Coordinates of C-alpha atoms in Angstrom, one line a residue:
X1212 CA -49.3 -32.1 -4.8
X1213 CA -49.5 -30.2 -7.8
X1214 CA -47.0 -31.2 -10.3
X1215 CA -44.4 -29.3 -12.0
X1216 CA -45.7 -26.2 -13.6
X1217 CA -43.9 -24.6 -16.6
X1218 CA -45.8 -21.7 -15.8
X1219 CA -45.2 -21.2 -12.5
X1220 CA -41.7 -21.8 -12.9
X1221 CA -41.1 -19.2 -15.5
X1222 CA -43.2 -16.8 -13.2
X1223 CA -40.9 -17.5 -10.5
X1224 CA -37.8 -16.7 -12.4
X1225 CA -39.4 -13.6 -13.6
X1226 CA -40.2 -11.9 -10.3
X1227 CA -36.3 -12.6 -9.2
X1228 CA -35.7 -10.9 -12.3
X1229 CA -37.6 -8.2 -10.8
X1230 CA -36.2 -8.3 -7.6
X1231 CA -32.8 -7.9 -9.0
X1232 CA -33.7 -4.9 -11.1
X1233 CA -35.4 -3.1 -8.1
X1234 CA -32.1 -3.8 -5.8
X1235 CA -30.3 -1.6 -7.9
X1236 CA -27.0 -2.0 -5.4
X1237 CA -26.8 -5.6 -5.6
X1238 CA -27.4 -5.7 -9.2
X1239 CA -24.5 -3.4 -9.7
X1240 CA -22.1 -5.1 -7.4
X1241 CA -22.8 -8.7 -9.7
X1242 CA -21.5 -6.7 -12.5
X1243 CA -19.0 -4.2 -10.6
X1244 CA -16.8 -6.5 -8.1
X1245 CA -16.0 -8.6 -11.3
X1246 CA -15.0 -6.2 -13.6
X1247 CA -13.0 -4.3 -11.0
X1248 CA -11.3 -7.7 -10.5
X1249 CA -10.8 -7.8 -13.9
X1250 CA -9.2 -4.4 -14.3
X1251 CA -6.9 -4.7 -11.5
X1252 CA -5.7 -8.3 -12.0
X1253 CA -5.3 -7.7 -15.5
X1254 CA -3.5 -4.3 -15.7
X1255 CA -2.5 -3.0 -12.0
X1256 CA -0.9 -6.1 -10.4
X1257 CA 2.6 -6.4 -11.5
X1258 CA 4.9 -8.6 -9.6
X1259 CA 8.1 -7.4 -11.2
X1260 CA 8.2 -3.6 -10.6
X1261 CA 10.3 -1.4 -12.6
X1262 CA 11.1 2.3 -12.7
X1263 CA 11.9 2.2 -9.4
X1264 CA 13.1 5.4 -7.8
X1265 CA 17.0 5.6 -7.0
X1266 CA 19.5 8.6 -5.7
X1267 CA 23.0 8.7 -6.3
X1268 CA 25.2 9.9 -3.4
X1269 CA 28.1 11.5 -4.6
X1270 CA 29.9 14.8 -5.9
X1271 CA 31.6 13.1 -8.6
X1272 CA 30.0 14.0 -11.8
X1273 CA 32.4 12.4 -14.2
X1274 CA 31.2 10.7 -17.5
X1275 CA 31.8 7.4 -15.8
X1276 CA 29.2 8.1 -13.2
X1277 CA 26.7 9.5 -15.7
X1278 CA 27.5 6.3 -18.2
X1279 CA 26.4 3.8 -14.9
X1280 CA 23.4 6.1 -14.1
X1281 CA 22.4 6.0 -17.7
X1282 CA 23.0 2.2 -18.2
X1283 CA 20.6 1.5 -15.1
X1284 CA 17.9 3.7 -16.7
X1285 CA 18.3 2.1 -19.8
X1286 CA 17.7 -1.3 -17.9
X1287 CA 14.5 0.1 -17.5
X1288 CA 14.4 -1.2 -13.4
X1289 CA 15.4 2.3 -12.0
X1290 CA 14.8 5.5 -12.5
X1291 CA 17.7 8.1 -11.0
X1292 CA 15.7 11.0 -9.3
X1293 CA 18.3 12.5 -8.0
X1294 CA 21.9 13.1 -6.3
X1295 CA 23.1 13.8 -3.2
X1296 CA 26.1 15.3 -1.7
X1297 CA 25.4 14.6 2.2
X1298 CA 24.9 11.0 3.5
X1299 CA 21.9 12.1 5.8
X1300 CA 19.9 13.4 3.2
X1301 CA 20.3 10.2 1.2
X1302 CA 19.6 8.3 4.5
X1303 CA 16.4 10.5 5.1
X1304 CA 14.9 9.8 1.5
X1305 CA 15.5 5.9 1.8
X1306 CA 13.7 6.2 4.9
X1307 CA 11.1 7.9 4.0
X1308 CA 10.3 6.0 1.4
X1309 CA 11.1 8.6 -1.4
X1310 CA 13.7 6.4 -2.8
X1311 CA 14.0 2.7 -2.7
X1312 CA 18.0 2.7 -3.6
X1313 CA 20.7 4.7 -2.9
X1314 CA 23.8 4.1 -4.7
X1315 CA 26.7 5.5 -3.2
X1316 CA 30.2 6.6 -5.0
X1317 CA 33.5 7.5 -3.6
X1318 CA 34.3 11.3 -4.4
X1319 CA 37.4 10.0 -6.0
X1320 CA 35.6 7.4 -8.0
X1321 CA 37.0 8.1 -11.8
X1322 CA 40.6 8.6 -10.6
X1323 CA 40.5 5.4 -8.8
X1324 CA 38.9 3.6 -11.7
X1325 CA 41.3 4.8 -14.6
X1326 CA 44.2 3.5 -12.2
X1327 CA 42.7 0.3 -12.3
X1328 CA 42.0 0.2 -8.3
X1329 CA 38.4 -1.4 -8.8
X1330 CA 36.8 1.1 -6.7
X1331 CA 33.3 0.2 -4.6
X1332 CA 30.1 1.3 -5.3
X1333 CA 27.9 0.9 -2.1
X1334 CA 23.9 0.3 -3.5
X1335 CA 21.9 0.4 -0.7
X1336 CA 18.4 -1.3 -0.7
X1337 CA 15.0 -0.3 1.0
X1338 CA 14.3 -4.0 1.3
X1339 CA 11.2 -3.8 3.4
X1340 CA 9.3 -5.5 0.6
X1341 CA 11.9 -8.1 -0.8
X1342 CA 9.7 -8.9 -3.7
X1343 CA 9.6 -5.5 -4.8
X1344 CA 13.4 -5.2 -5.1
X1345 CA 14.6 -8.9 -6.3
X1346 CA 14.7 -8.7 -9.5
X1347 CA 16.5 -5.2 -9.6
X1348 CA 19.1 -6.2 -7.4
X1349 CA 19.8 -9.0 -10.0
X1350 CA 20.1 -6.3 -12.7
X1351 CA 22.2 -4.1 -11.1
X1352 CA 24.8 -7.0 -10.8
X1353 CA 24.9 -7.1 -14.7
X1354 CA 24.8 -3.4 -15.3
X1355 CA 27.7 -3.2 -13.3
X1356 CA 30.0 -5.7 -15.5
X1357 CA 29.2 -3.5 -18.6
X1358 CA 28.0 -0.3 -17.7
X1359 CA 31.7 1.2 -18.4
X1360 CA 32.9 -0.4 -21.7
X1361 CA 31.9 2.6 -23.9
X1362 CA 34.1 4.9 -21.9
X1363 CA 37.2 2.4 -21.1
X1364 CA 38.7 3.0 -24.4
X1365 CA 42.6 2.3 -25.4
X1366 CA 44.8 1.7 -22.8
X1367 CA 41.8 1.8 -20.2
X1368 CA 39.8 -1.3 -21.9
X1369 CA 42.1 -4.0 -20.0
X1370 CA 39.9 -3.2 -17.1
X1371 CA 36.9 -4.2 -19.1
X1372 CA 37.8 -8.0 -18.1
X1373 CA 36.1 -9.6 -15.6
X1374 CA 35.5 -9.2 -12.7
X1375 CA 34.8 -5.6 -13.7
X1376 CA 36.3 -2.2 -13.2
X1377 CA 34.4 -1.5 -10.2
X1378 CA 33.7 -3.1 -7.2
X1379 CA 29.7 -3.4 -6.3
X1380 CA 28.7 -3.9 -2.9
X1381 CA 25.0 -4.2 -2.2
X1382 CA 23.5 -3.6 1.5
X1383 CA 20.1 -4.7 1.9
X1384 CA 18.7 -2.3 4.5
X1385 CA 16.0 -2.9 7.3
X1386 CA 15.5 -6.5 5.9
X1387 CA 19.2 -8.0 5.2
X1388 CA 17.8 -11.7 5.1
X1389 CA 14.5 -10.6 2.9
X1390 CA 12.2 -12.3 5.2
X1391 CA 8.7 -12.1 4.0
X1392 CA 7.1 -12.1 7.2
X1393 CA 8.8 -8.7 8.0
X1394 CA 6.9 -6.9 5.1
X1395 CA 4.0 -9.9 5.6
X1396 CA 2.8 -9.6 9.3
X1397 CA 2.6 -5.6 9.7
X1398 CA 0.7 -5.4 6.5
X1399 CA -1.7 -8.0 8.2
X1400 CA -2.2 -5.7 10.9
X1401 CA -3.6 -2.7 8.3
X1402 CA -5.4 -5.5 6.7
X1403 CA -7.2 -7.0 9.3
X1404 CA -8.2 -3.5 11.0
X1405 CA -9.7 -2.9 7.3
X1406 CA -11.6 -5.8 7.0
X1407 CA -13.0 -6.3 10.8
X1408 CA -13.8 -2.1 11.3
X1409 CA -15.3 -1.5 8.3
X1410 CA -17.6 -4.7 8.1
X1411 CA -18.3 -4.7 11.7
X1412 CA -19.8 -0.9 11.9
X1413 CA -21.6 -1.2 8.4
X1414 CA -23.5 -4.6 9.8
X1415 CA -23.8 -3.0 13.6
X1416 CA -25.6 0.6 12.5
X1417 CA -27.6 -1.5 9.6
X1418 CA -29.0 -4.2 12.0
X1419 CA -30.4 -1.4 14.3
X1420 CA -32.2 -0.1 11.4
X1421 CA -33.1 -3.2 10.6
X1422 CA -34.7 -4.4 14.0
X1423 CA -36.0 -0.7 14.8
X1424 CA -33.9 0.2 17.5
X1425 CA -32.7 3.0 15.2
X1426 CA -35.9 4.8 15.4
X1427 CA -35.3 5.1 19.2
X1428 CA -32.0 6.6 18.9
X1429 CA -33.3 9.1 16.2
X1430 CA -35.8 10.2 18.8
X1431 CA -32.9 11.4 21.2
X1432 CA -31.6 14.9 21.3
X1433 CA -28.4 13.5 20.1
X1434 CA -27.1 15.3 17.0
X1435 CA -25.7 13.2 14.3
X1436 CA -21.9 14.0 15.0
X1437 CA -22.9 12.8 18.6
X1438 CA -24.3 9.6 17.3
X1439 CA -21.6 8.6 15.0
X1440 CA -18.6 9.5 17.4
X1441 CA -20.2 7.7 19.9
X1442 CA -20.6 4.5 17.9
X1443 CA -17.0 4.7 16.6
X1444 CA -15.5 4.9 20.4
X1445 CA -16.3 1.5 21.5
X1446 CA -14.9 0.1 17.9
X1447 CA -11.7 2.0 18.5
X1448 CA -11.0 0.2 21.9
X1449 CA -11.8 -3.3 19.9
X1450 CA -9.0 -2.0 17.2
X1451 CA -6.1 -1.2 19.6
X1452 CA -7.0 -5.0 21.3
X1453 CA -6.4 -6.3 17.7
X1454 CA -3.3 -4.2 17.1
X1455 CA -1.9 -5.4 20.6
X1456 CA -2.7 -8.4 19.5
X1457 CA -0.9 -8.4 16.3
X1458 CA 1.9 -6.7 17.3
X1459 CA 2.9 -9.5 20.4
X1460 CA 2.1 -12.1 17.6
X1461 CA 4.7 -10.5 15.5
X1462 CA 7.2 -10.3 18.1
X1463 CA 7.0 -13.5 19.7
X1464 CA 5.9 -15.9 17.0
X1465 CA 7.7 -14.4 13.9
X1466 CA 10.6 -12.3 15.7
X1467 CA 9.6 -8.8 13.7
X1468 CA 11.5 -6.2 14.9
X1469 CA 10.2 -2.8 16.6
X1470 CA 13.1 -0.2 15.8
X1471 CA 10.9 2.8 16.4
X1472 CA 8.8 4.2 18.8
X1473 CA 5.7 2.1 19.9
X1474 CA 3.7 5.4 21.4
X1475 CA 3.7 6.6 17.5
X1476 CA 2.7 3.2 16.1
X1477 CA -0.3 3.3 18.6
X1478 CA -1.1 7.1 17.2
X1479 CA -0.9 6.2 13.8
X1480 CA -3.2 3.3 14.4
X1481 CA -5.5 5.5 16.2
X1482 CA -5.6 7.8 13.0
X1483 CA -5.9 4.3 10.6
X1484 CA -9.1 2.9 12.9
X1485 CA -10.7 6.3 12.9
X1486 CA -10.6 6.1 9.2
X1487 CA -12.0 2.8 8.7
X1488 CA -14.7 3.3 11.2
X1489 CA -15.9 6.6 9.3
X1490 CA -16.1 4.2 6.4
X1491 CA -18.5 1.7 8.1
X1492 CA -20.5 4.0 9.8
X1493 CA -21.0 6.2 6.1
X1494 CA -21.8 2.8 4.6
X1495 CA -24.7 1.9 6.8
X1496 CA -26.1 5.2 6.0
X1497 CA -26.1 4.0 2.5
X1498 CA -27.2 0.7 2.5
X1499 CA -31.2 -0.2 3.4
X1500 CA -30.1 -4.1 5.0
X1501 CA -27.6 -5.9 6.2
X1502 CA -26.4 -7.7 2.9
X1503 CA -25.8 -4.4 1.0
X1504 CA -23.7 -3.4 3.9
X1505 CA -21.6 -6.5 3.5
X1506 CA -21.4 -5.8 -0.8
X1507 CA -20.2 -2.4 -0.3
X1508 CA -17.7 -3.2 2.6
X1509 CA -16.4 -5.6 0.3
X1510 CA -16.6 -2.9 -2.5
X1511 CA -14.0 -0.7 -0.3
X1512 CA -12.0 -3.6 1.0
X1513 CA -11.4 -5.3 -2.3
X1514 CA -9.3 -2.4 -4.1
X1515 CA -7.4 -1.5 -0.6
X1516 CA -6.1 -4.8 -0.4
X1517 CA -5.0 -4.7 -4.2
X1518 CA -4.0 -1.6 -4.2
X1519 CA -1.9 -0.7 -0.8
X1520 CA 0.8 -2.3 -1.9
X1521 CA 0.1 -5.3 0.4
X1522 CA -0.1 -8.1 -1.7
X1523 CA 1.6 -6.7 -4.7
X1524 CA 4.6 -4.5 -4.9
X1525 CA 3.1 -0.6 -4.9
X1526 CA 5.9 0.3 -7.3
X1527 CA 5.1 -1.9 -9.9
X1528 CA 1.7 -0.7 -10.7
X1529 CA 0.5 1.8 -13.8
X1530 CA 0.3 5.5 -12.6
X1531 CA -3.6 5.6 -12.5
X1532 CA -3.4 2.5 -10.2
X1533 CA -0.8 4.2 -8.0
X1534 CA -3.0 7.6 -7.9
X1535 CA -6.2 5.3 -7.0
X1536 CA -4.0 3.2 -4.2
X1537 CA -2.8 7.0 -3.1
X1538 CA -6.4 7.7 -1.6
X1539 CA -6.7 4.8 0.2
X1540 CA -5.6 5.0 4.0
X1541 CA -4.6 1.5 4.0
X1542 CA -2.0 2.7 1.7
X1543 CA -0.6 5.3 3.8
X1544 CA -1.0 3.3 6.9
X1545 CA 1.4 0.2 5.6
X1546 CA 3.7 2.5 4.9
X1547 CA 3.4 4.1 8.4
X1548 CA 3.6 0.7 10.0
X1549 CA 6.8 -0.8 8.4
X1550 CA 8.4 2.6 8.5
X1551 CA 8.5 2.5 12.2
X1552 CA 8.7 -1.1 12.7
X1553 CA 11.5 -1.7 10.7
X1554 CA 13.1 1.4 10.2
X1555 CA 12.9 3.3 13.4
X1556 CA 10.9 6.3 11.6
X1557 CA 9.6 9.3 13.9
X1558 CA 7.1 11.6 13.5
X1559 CA 8.5 13.7 11.0
X1560 CA 9.2 10.9 8.6
X1561 CA 5.8 9.1 9.3
X1562 CA 3.7 12.3 8.9
X1563 CA 3.8 12.8 4.9
X1564 CA 1.8 9.3 5.5
X1565 CA -0.6 10.2 8.6
X1566 CA -1.7 13.8 7.2
X1567 CA -3.3 11.6 4.0
X1568 CA -5.4 9.2 6.4
X1569 CA -6.5 12.1 8.8
X1570 CA -7.9 13.9 5.8
X1571 CA -9.7 10.9 4.6
X1572 CA -11.4 9.9 7.7
X1573 CA -12.5 13.8 7.9
X1574 CA -14.0 13.7 4.4
X1575 CA -15.6 10.5 4.9
X1576 CA -16.9 11.2 8.2
X1577 CA -18.4 14.5 7.2
X1578 CA -20.3 12.7 4.3
X1579 CA -21.5 10.1 6.8
X1580 CA -23.4 12.8 8.9
X1581 CA -24.6 14.9 6.1
X1582 CA -26.2 11.6 5.0
X1583 CA -26.9 10.7 8.5
X1584 CA -28.7 13.8 9.2
X1585 CA -30.9 13.0 5.9
X1586 CA -32.4 10.0 7.9
X1587 CA -33.1 12.0 10.8
X1588 CA -35.9 14.2 8.3

């Protein structure tokens, strides 16, 4: 047996670097994934979100109301995006997720304030994601005690003493006990579907190419869209089984409520499953082997996990990260899930997040069909 050879040793090292250079996709993944993680965790992830959207429900437009709104915005935890005069408009905005807080003030708020009656202020909070609102809820109590000090001068200054000139009542809606499983368990459905549908589909088609069975399929008269949809349908059935199992576990093990319509939830799941399967099929047309398919699947899964609002509050991210997150189907599917299960949203409330999922699926499917057609040549 020959001894250790420095020449052969360096020859093998050189050969490995040559292979890495030739496999450009793997080489790019080795550098791209750490860079993406560094950027996302360093810049996009924020567990203390600020500038959360708030609406005011009141017909009173007095200096006291404006002072309180200004004080909330000065805390940097709130951004007043509008003022409603009708309760139903505010409820719909809260259900759709357009705002995360609704501050309700009585129409005679100012008159009762100057009379020293401590008028009530009701803050309704979308608590479907408790971590996103916990800091803001603590801040609003402090703001309520000092927001009116500048306006309460002279004989009104006596009302600035504790417990404050107005009574703040906080109503945590949809998740009053701030149970994390109400937020995590529905989100896990989207995460599990993303991981399994994309990875399994990408590997299944790539495996066929490696084993040579794809050539037999290409020799048939089937057109690309027939092949792609034919491969997707069985996995839709598998996806529905996963959805059913997770819903049963959510109800039986974690007591997560189902306030909305179950059929609408399954419809939303169908849109999402089809979109993620289209990603898997498209990845399989780009990858030359199973390793590349796995790498590309992870490249799609990682941003989906971090930018969708599953692990970290969505509104805590900077605008550029939110823009990227809005392009991902998981972001919209999580809103659909939590809206139906916790808020009882109907089709009209869910549609603003359903159509982006459908649009994403159509675009990715069209790109995958073009890539598959090229393989026929």
